[in-house]
Every structure is written in structure tokens, then in C-alpha cells.
PDB file of C-alpha atoms and ligand atoms in Angstrom:
ATOM      1  CA  MET G  13      -0.883 -18.509   6.740  1.00  0.00           C
ATOM      2  CA  THR G  14      -4.221 -18.176   4.962  1.00  0.00           C
ATOM      3  CA  VAL G  15      -5.505 -15.829   2.286  1.00  0.00           C
ATOM      4  CA  HIS G  16      -9.120 -14.867   3.084  1.00  0.00           C
ATOM      5  CA  PHE G  17     -11.305 -13.601   0.243  1.00  0.00           C
ATOM      6  CA  HIS G  18     -14.281 -11.309   0.896  1.00  0.00           C
ATOM      7  CA  GLU G  19     -16.827  -9.481  -1.269  1.00  0.00           C
ATOM      8  CA  GLU G  20     -17.580  -5.766  -0.671  1.00  0.00           C
ATOM      9  CA  ASP G  21     -16.386  -5.549   2.971  1.00  0.00           C
ATOM     10  CA  LEU G  22     -14.104  -6.980   5.614  1.00  0.00           C
ATOM     11  CA  PRO G  23     -15.884  -9.078   8.258  1.00  0.00           C
ATOM     12  CA  ALA G  24     -15.908  -7.423  11.690  1.00  0.00           C
ATOM     13  CA  GLY G  25     -13.216  -8.318  14.192  1.00  0.00           C
ATOM     14  CA  VAL G  26     -10.843 -10.302  11.978  1.00  0.00           C
ATOM     15  CA  LEU G  27      -7.788  -8.129  12.630  1.00  0.00           C
ATOM     16  CA  ALA G  28      -5.507  -8.070  15.669  1.00  0.00           C
ATOM     17  CA  PRO G  29      -4.879  -4.617  17.176  1.00  0.00           C
ATOM     18  CA  GLY G  30      -1.905  -2.618  15.934  1.00  0.00           C
ATOM     19  CA  PRO G  31      -0.455  -1.577  12.575  1.00  0.00           C
ATOM     20  CA  ILE G  32      -2.007  -2.980   9.400  1.00  0.00           C
ATOM     21  CA  ALA G  33      -0.432  -3.445   5.985  1.00  0.00           C
ATOM     22  CA  VAL G  34      -2.598  -2.071   3.164  1.00  0.00           C
ATOM     23  CA  ASP G  35      -2.428  -2.381  -0.619  1.00  0.00           C
ATOM     24  CA  THR G  36      -4.859  -1.901  -3.494  1.00  0.00           C
ATOM     25  CA  GLU G  37      -5.370  -3.330  -6.961  1.00  0.00           C
ATOM     26  CA  THR G  38      -7.120  -1.190  -9.569  1.00  0.00           C
ATOM     27  CA  MET G  39      -7.979  -1.261 -13.269  1.00  0.00           C
ATOM     28  CA  GLY G  40      -4.954   0.941 -13.975  1.00  0.00           C
ATOM     29  CA  LEU G  41      -2.864   3.891 -12.905  1.00  0.00           C
ATOM     30  CA  ILE G  42      -5.276   6.778 -13.562  1.00  0.00           C
ATOM     31  CA  THR G  43      -7.256   6.859 -10.313  1.00  0.00           C
ATOM     32  CA  PRO G  44     -10.472   8.645 -11.365  1.00  0.00           C
ATOM     33  CA  ARG G  45     -10.717   6.496 -14.517  1.00  0.00           C
ATOM     34  CA  ASP G  46      -9.498   3.122 -13.252  1.00  0.00           C
ATOM     35  CA  ARG G  47     -11.743   1.761 -10.565  1.00  0.00           C
ATOM     36  CA  LEU G  48     -10.618   0.274  -7.257  1.00  0.00           C
ATOM     37  CA  CYS G  49     -11.044  -3.525  -7.496  1.00  0.00           C
ATOM     38  CA  VAL G  50      -9.336  -5.056  -4.450  1.00  0.00           C
ATOM     39  CA  VAL G  51      -8.123  -3.813  -1.053  1.00  0.00           C
ATOM     40  CA  GLN G  52      -5.670  -6.099   0.729  1.00  0.00           C
ATOM     41  CA  ILE G  53      -5.118  -5.962   4.486  1.00  0.00           C
ATOM     42  CA  SER G  54      -2.812  -7.812   6.863  1.00  0.00           C
ATOM     43  CA  ASP G  55      -2.314  -7.410  10.600  1.00  0.00           C
ATOM     44  CA  GLY G  56       1.133  -8.991  10.323  1.00  0.00           C
ATOM     45  CA  LYS G  57       0.194 -12.194  12.149  1.00  0.00           C
ATOM     46  CA  GLY G  58       0.333 -14.399   9.040  1.00  0.00           C
ATOM     47  CA  ASP G  59      -3.071 -14.125   7.351  1.00  0.00           C
ATOM     48  CA  GLU G  60      -4.080 -11.762   4.568  1.00  0.00           C
ATOM     49  CA  HIS G  61      -7.584 -10.472   3.786  1.00  0.00           C
ATOM     50  CA  LEU G  62      -8.643  -9.510   0.255  1.00  0.00           C
ATOM     51  CA  VAL G  63     -11.768  -7.374  -0.170  1.00  0.00           C
ATOM     52  CA  ARG G  64     -13.029  -7.335  -3.739  1.00  0.00           C
ATOM     53  CA  PHE G  65     -15.432  -4.692  -5.115  1.00  0.00           C
ATOM     54  CA  ALA G  66     -17.767  -5.362  -8.050  1.00  0.00           C
ATOM     55  CA  PRO G  67     -18.331  -2.910 -10.921  1.00  0.00           C
ATOM     56  CA  GLY G  68     -20.753  -0.225  -9.743  1.00  0.00           C
ATOM     57  CA  SER G  69     -19.994  -0.849  -6.065  1.00  0.00           C
ATOM     58  CA  ASP G  70     -20.883   1.979  -3.688  1.00  0.00           C
ATOM     59  CA  TYR G  71     -17.778   1.095  -1.615  1.00  0.00           C
ATOM     60  CA  ALA G  72     -19.860   1.449   1.556  1.00  0.00           C
ATOM     61  CA  ALA G  73     -17.788  -1.261   3.329  1.00  0.00           C
ATOM     62  CA  PRO G  74     -18.386   0.003   6.874  1.00  0.00           C
ATOM     63  CA  ASN G  75     -15.959  -2.423   8.556  1.00  0.00           C
ATOM     64  CA  LEU G  76     -13.121  -1.808   6.115  1.00  0.00           C
ATOM     65  CA  ARG G  77     -13.728   1.925   6.158  1.00  0.00           C
ATOM     66  CA  ALA G  78     -13.605   2.047   9.965  1.00  0.00           C
ATOM     67  CA  VAL G  79     -10.282   0.193  10.026  1.00  0.00           C
ATOM     68  CA  LEU G  80      -8.762   2.412   7.333  1.00  0.00           C
ATOM     69  CA  ALA G  81      -9.919   5.633   8.994  1.00  0.00           C
ATOM     70  CA  ASP G  82      -8.907   4.551  12.537  1.00  0.00           C
ATOM     71  CA  PRO G  83      -6.413   7.180  13.772  1.00  0.00           C
ATOM     72  CA  GLU G  84      -5.021   4.627  16.274  1.00  0.00           C
ATOM     73  CA  ARG G  85      -3.960   2.221  13.540  1.00  0.00           C
ATOM     74  CA  LEU G  86      -0.775   2.884  11.584  1.00  0.00           C
ATOM     75  CA  LYS G  87      -1.195   1.919   7.919  1.00  0.00           C
ATOM     76  CA  LEU G  88       1.860   0.358   6.244  1.00  0.00           C
ATOM     77  CA  TYR G  89       2.149   0.749   2.456  1.00  0.00           C
ATOM     78  CA  HIS G  90       4.655   0.308  -0.302  1.00  0.00           C
ATOM     79  CA  PHE G  91       4.249   3.432  -2.461  1.00  0.00           C
ATOM     80  CA  GLY G  92       1.321   4.567  -0.349  1.00  0.00           C
ATOM     81  CA  ARG G  93       0.837   7.660  -2.466  1.00  0.00           C
ATOM     82  CA  PHE G  94      -1.107   5.626  -5.011  1.00  0.00           C
ATOM     83  CA  ASP G  95      -3.144   3.542  -2.540  1.00  0.00           C
ATOM     84  CA  ILE G  96      -4.060   6.520  -0.345  1.00  0.00           C
ATOM     85  CA  ALA G  97      -5.345   8.406  -3.410  1.00  0.00           C
ATOM     86  CA  ALA G  98      -7.377   5.402  -4.632  1.00  0.00           C
ATOM     87  CA  ILE G  99      -8.909   4.810  -1.181  1.00  0.00           C
ATOM     88  CA  LYS G 100      -9.689   8.517  -0.766  1.00  0.00           C
ATOM     89  CA  HIS G 101     -11.263   8.761  -4.214  1.00  0.00           C
ATOM     90  CA  TYR G 102     -13.400   5.600  -4.042  1.00  0.00           C
ATOM     91  CA  MET G 103     -14.059   5.149  -0.318  1.00  0.00           C
ATOM     92  CA  GLY G 104     -13.934   8.771   0.825  1.00  0.00           C
ATOM     93  CA  VAL G 105     -11.558   8.177   3.741  1.00  0.00           C
ATOM     94  CA  VAL G 106      -7.985   9.269   4.379  1.00  0.00           C
ATOM     95  CA  ALA G 107      -6.262   6.002   5.302  1.00  0.00           C
ATOM     96  CA  ALA G 108      -3.741   7.486   7.735  1.00  0.00           C
ATOM     97  CA  PRO G 109      -1.520   7.624   9.816  1.00  0.00           C
ATOM     98  CA  VAL G 110       0.938   6.318   7.301  1.00  0.00           C
ATOM     99  CA  TYR G 111       4.240   4.456   6.945  1.00  0.00           C
ATOM    100  CA  CYS G 112       5.631   3.916   3.444  1.00  0.00           C
ATOM    101  CA  THR G 113       8.353   1.335   2.858  1.00  0.00           C
ATOM    102  CA  LYS G 114       9.285   2.907  -0.489  1.00  0.00           C
ATOM    103  CA  ILE G 115       9.944   6.313   1.065  1.00  0.00           C
ATOM    104  CA  ALA G 116      11.927   4.701   3.899  1.00  0.00           C
ATOM    105  CA  SER G 117      13.937   2.790   1.317  1.00  0.00           C
ATOM    106  CA  ARG G 118      14.692   5.929  -0.688  1.00  0.00           C
ATOM    107  CA  LEU G 119      15.916   7.686   2.465  1.00  0.00           C
ATOM    108  CA  ILE G 120      18.370   4.980   3.514  1.00  0.00           C
ATOM    109  CA  ARG G 121      19.200   2.730   0.549  1.00  0.00           C
ATOM    110  CA  THR G 122      20.965   5.606  -1.174  1.00  0.00           C
ATOM    111  CA  TYR G 123      23.393   3.125  -2.774  1.00  0.00           C
ATOM    112  CA  THR G 124      20.748   1.922  -5.246  1.00  0.00           C
ATOM    113  CA  ASP G 125      17.897   3.231  -7.361  1.00  0.00           C
ATOM    114  CA  ARG G 126      15.995  -0.058  -7.032  1.00  0.00           C
ATOM    115  CA  HIS G 127      13.198   0.546  -4.537  1.00  0.00           C
ATOM    116  CA  GLY G 128      10.559  -1.892  -5.807  1.00  0.00           C
ATOM    117  CA  LEU G 129       8.840  -4.177  -3.289  1.00  0.00           C
ATOM    118  CA  LYS G 130      10.377  -7.304  -4.829  1.00  0.00           C
ATOM    119  CA  GLU G 131      13.886  -5.862  -4.489  1.00  0.00           C
ATOM    120  CA  LEU G 132      13.296  -4.710  -0.881  1.00  0.00           C
ATOM    121  CA  VAL G 133      11.905  -8.093   0.192  1.00  0.00           C
ATOM    122  CA  ARG G 134      14.846  -9.836  -1.466  1.00  0.00           C
ATOM    123  CA  GLU G 135      17.547  -7.644   0.058  1.00  0.00           C
ATOM    124  CA  LEU G 136      16.160  -7.032   3.555  1.00  0.00           C
ATOM    125  CA  LEU G 137      14.292 -10.287   4.182  1.00  0.00           C
ATOM    126  CA  GLY G 138      15.964 -12.770   1.833  1.00  0.00           C
ATOM    127  CA  GLN G 139      12.635 -13.849   0.342  1.00  0.00           C
ATOM    128  CA  ASP G 140      11.411 -13.998  -3.224  1.00  0.00           C
ATOM    129  CA  ILE G 141       8.028 -12.680  -4.377  1.00  0.00           C
ATOM    130  CA  SER G 142       6.643 -12.876  -7.894  1.00  0.00           C
ATOM    131  CA  LYS G 143       5.390  -9.732  -9.627  1.00  0.00           C
ATOM    132  CA  GLN G 144       3.949 -11.690 -12.570  1.00  0.00           C
ATOM    133  CA  GLN G 145       0.284 -10.852 -11.862  1.00  0.00           C
ATOM    134  CA  GLN G 146       0.907  -7.134 -11.270  1.00  0.00           C
ATOM    135  CA  SER G 147      -0.572  -6.031 -14.588  1.00  0.00           C
ATOM    136  CA  SER G 148      -3.446  -8.525 -14.721  1.00  0.00           C
ATOM    137  CA  ASP G 149      -7.206  -7.908 -15.034  1.00  0.00           C
ATOM    138  CA  TRP G 150      -8.305  -7.119 -11.481  1.00  0.00           C
ATOM    139  CA  GLY G 151     -11.856  -6.455 -12.692  1.00  0.00           C
ATOM    140  CA  ASN G 152     -12.368 -10.082 -13.702  1.00  0.00           C
ATOM    141  CA  PRO G 153     -15.374 -11.552 -11.809  1.00  0.00           C
ATOM    142  CA  VAL G 154     -13.273 -14.623 -11.003  1.00  0.00           C
ATOM    143  CA  LEU G 155      -9.804 -13.867  -9.687  1.00  0.00           C
ATOM    144  CA  SER G 156      -7.309 -16.680 -10.236  1.00  0.00           C
ATOM    145  CA  ASP G 157      -5.390 -18.308  -7.393  1.00  0.00           C
ATOM    146  CA  ALA G 158      -2.245 -16.709  -8.816  1.00  0.00           C
ATOM    147  CA  GLN G 159      -3.870 -13.263  -8.648  1.00  0.00           C
ATOM    148  CA  LYS G 160      -5.062 -13.840  -5.077  1.00  0.00           C
ATOM    149  CA  ASP G 161      -1.641 -15.019  -3.949  1.00  0.00           C
ATOM    150  CA  TYR G 162       0.037 -12.076  -5.675  1.00  0.00           C
ATOM    151  CA  ALA G 163      -2.384  -9.600  -4.066  1.00  0.00           C
ATOM    152  CA  ALA G 164      -1.783 -11.157  -0.641  1.00  0.00           C
ATOM    153  CA  SER G 165       2.011 -11.154  -1.074  1.00  0.00           C
ATOM    154  CA  ASP G 166       1.929  -7.373  -1.527  1.00  0.00           C
ATOM    155  CA  VAL G 167       0.902  -6.943   2.129  1.00  0.00           C
ATOM    156  CA  ARG G 168       2.566 -10.070   3.555  1.00  0.00           C
ATOM    157  CA  PHE G 169       6.011  -8.568   4.189  1.00  0.00           C
ATOM    158  CA  LEU G 170       5.341  -4.944   5.096  1.00  0.00           C
ATOM    159  CA  HIS G 171       5.516  -5.399   8.895  1.00  0.00           C
ATOM    160  CA  ALA G 172       8.862  -7.223   8.631  1.00  0.00           C
ATOM    161  CA  LEU G 173      10.162  -4.637   6.160  1.00  0.00           C
ATOM    162  CA  LYS G 174       9.210  -1.803   8.516  1.00  0.00           C
ATOM    163  CA  ALA G 175      11.208  -3.428  11.336  1.00  0.00           C
ATOM    164  CA  GLU G 176      14.328  -3.650   9.151  1.00  0.00           C
ATOM    165  CA  LEU G 177      13.899  -0.214   7.592  1.00  0.00           C
ATOM    166  CA  ASP G 178      13.376   1.407  11.006  1.00  0.00           C
ATOM    167  CA  LYS G 179      16.732   0.025  12.226  1.00  0.00           C
ATOM    168  CA  ARG G 180      18.465   1.644   9.277  1.00  0.00           C
ATOM    169  CA  LEU G 181      16.558   4.924   9.574  1.00  0.00           C
ATOM    170  CA  VAL G 182      17.718   5.147  13.219  1.00  0.00           C
ATOM    171  CA  ARG G 183      21.276   4.151  12.281  1.00  0.00           C
ATOM    172  CA  GLU G 184      21.492   6.864   9.615  1.00  0.00           C
ATOM    173  CA  GLY G 185      19.714   9.538  11.684  1.00  0.00           C
ATOM    174  CA  ARG G 186      16.838   9.896   9.220  1.00  0.00           C
ATOM    175  CA  MET G 187      13.845   8.735  11.280  1.00  0.00           C
ATOM    176  CA  GLU G 188      12.555  12.254  11.888  1.00  0.00           C
ATOM    177  CA  LEU G 189      12.808  13.154   8.197  1.00  0.00           C
ATOM    178  CA  ALA G 190      11.063   9.914   7.269  1.00  0.00           C
ATOM    179  CA  GLN G 191       8.230  10.655   9.717  1.00  0.00           C
ATOM    180  CA  ALA G 192       7.775  14.125   8.220  1.00  0.00           C
ATOM    181  CA  CYS G 193       7.516  12.563   4.756  1.00  0.00           C
ATOM    182  CA  PHE G 194       4.971   9.968   5.982  1.00  0.00           C
ATOM    183  CA  ASP G 195       2.910  12.749   7.569  1.00  0.00           C
ATOM    184  CA  PHE G 196       2.920  14.656   4.266  1.00  0.00           C
ATOM    185  CA  LEU G 197       1.994  11.645   2.124  1.00  0.00           C
ATOM    186  CA  PRO G 198      -1.829  11.985   2.405  1.00  0.00           C
ATOM    187  CA  HIS G 199      -1.434  15.578   1.232  1.00  0.00           C
ATOM    188  CA  ARG G 200       0.737  14.452  -1.696  1.00  0.00           C
ATOM    189  CA  ALA G 201      -2.032  12.005  -2.625  1.00  0.00           C
ATOM    190  CA  GLU G 202      -4.568  14.829  -2.354  1.00  0.00           C
ATOM    191  CA  LEU G 203      -2.464  16.922  -4.764  1.00  0.00           C
ATOM    192  CA  ASP G 204      -2.561  13.982  -7.197  1.00  0.00           C
ATOM    193  CA  LEU G 205      -6.349  13.923  -7.028  1.00  0.00           C
ATOM    194  CA  ALA G 206      -6.701  17.711  -7.131  1.00  0.00           C
ATOM    195  CA  GLY G 207      -4.832  18.169 -10.404  1.00  0.00           C
ATOM    196  CA  TRP G 208      -1.101  18.219  -9.644  1.00  0.00           C
ATOM    197  CA  PRO G 209      -0.326  14.545 -10.362  1.00  0.00           C
ATOM    198  CA  GLU G 210       3.133  14.756 -11.916  1.00  0.00           C
ATOM    199  CA  ILE G 211       3.959  18.334 -10.956  1.00  0.00           C
ATOM    200  CA  ASP G 212       6.489  18.876  -8.154  1.00  0.00           C
ATOM    201  CA  ILE G 213       5.256  22.034  -6.435  1.00  0.00           C
ATOM    202  CA  PHE G 214       8.612  22.306  -4.634  1.00  0.00           C
ATOM    203  CA  ALA G 215      10.574  22.468  -7.888  1.00  0.00           C
ATOM    204  CA  HIS G 216      12.039  25.786  -9.129  1.00  0.00           C
ATOM    205  CA  MET G 217      10.895  25.245 -12.712  1.00  0.00           C
TER     206      MET G 217
HETATM  207 MN1   MN B  16      -0.331  -4.589  -5.189  1.00  0.00          MN
END
């Protein structure tokens, strides 16, 4: 289990084939204003890769971009709506096909309104992750060890979560509905970027 830190791109050939867990850290929640600072990737085999972008980066990152845009690779997110929008806006690629553990959780854990990553990892995997660094300065030229470990922990459990969530989606007969939601997610992110961020276009009012 190692956290690998890279500047401006992922090295070629560091990921095993198959689904990859993806997360991002930014300067804030308003995508066009708050630049993309870090992209985290894990192939689920135990290591995590952090790719950090400097201020003024052109986000060329050909290796990372190829992995994110690869239609053969499923991308696992927790609240992918935000990450997909950030990656689209800054890197110009739609990082799909998509699986989102938050959407899966909402479709099956109907007995709770707690769908945060920390809560999911605790309930489904019996592990504890810290969210202390969530609101830290991701633009700092030197990221602390605590920041790096936090960033890595956000992709560390997504493969295991998917396995547990899939069992429950099958059990409750909601796999097909979940898949339809995952397929729509890049379009929901596009609506965020295009000017409908907090507007539900399906709502009556
Ligand atoms: Mn994160």
C-alpha cells in the first residue's frame, strides 16, 4: 500500500487493467472559479496515485487524460457529479463510463440520509477514514503528509464499496435504475457547467 505523488501527469503504465477509482481536490466548490489541484487514481490493487497540477497548468497530462477518457475503463467515484464536471472543465475530457457510490447508496440505503463516504466506508466495510483535511488548501505548493493520505483515502475504498453496493442493488432490484442514473451522470455534470447547477430540470416548479 503506497501513495505515489506525481506532478502534472500520471506516468505511463502504472495502472492494472480494469475499473479505476477517481477523485479530485480543487480550490473550492465553484468549478469555473476554483481550479483543479489534484486528481487521485487507484486501480484497486492497493496503491494510490496523486497527480498534482500547478497554478497556470495547461492540464495537458496525456497519460492521465487517456486513462480518464478510455471507454473500456469504468470510473468509480463518490459524488462523481462534481469530479466529472471539474475534469471536463479543466482537462476537456468526459471521464466516463461511470459508477457513483453515492448514487448507489441513495438507491439502496433508504433507511438513512447519511450518504457521505466516511459513513459508507464505516457501515459497509467497517473501516474508519478521517475527513479532517477535506477543506484544506489544495493549492499549497507543498502538500502535507496528512493531505496526501486524505486524498489517497478518498479513492482507496471505492472498489470494495462497489462490490458491497452491487450486492444490495441486485438484492433490492435496483441495478437497472442505478445504471441509468450512472449513464446520465456526465450529462448532469454538463448541466452544472452549462448554467443549471442547482436547478432540477425534472421538477414541476
Ligand atoms: Mn476527495
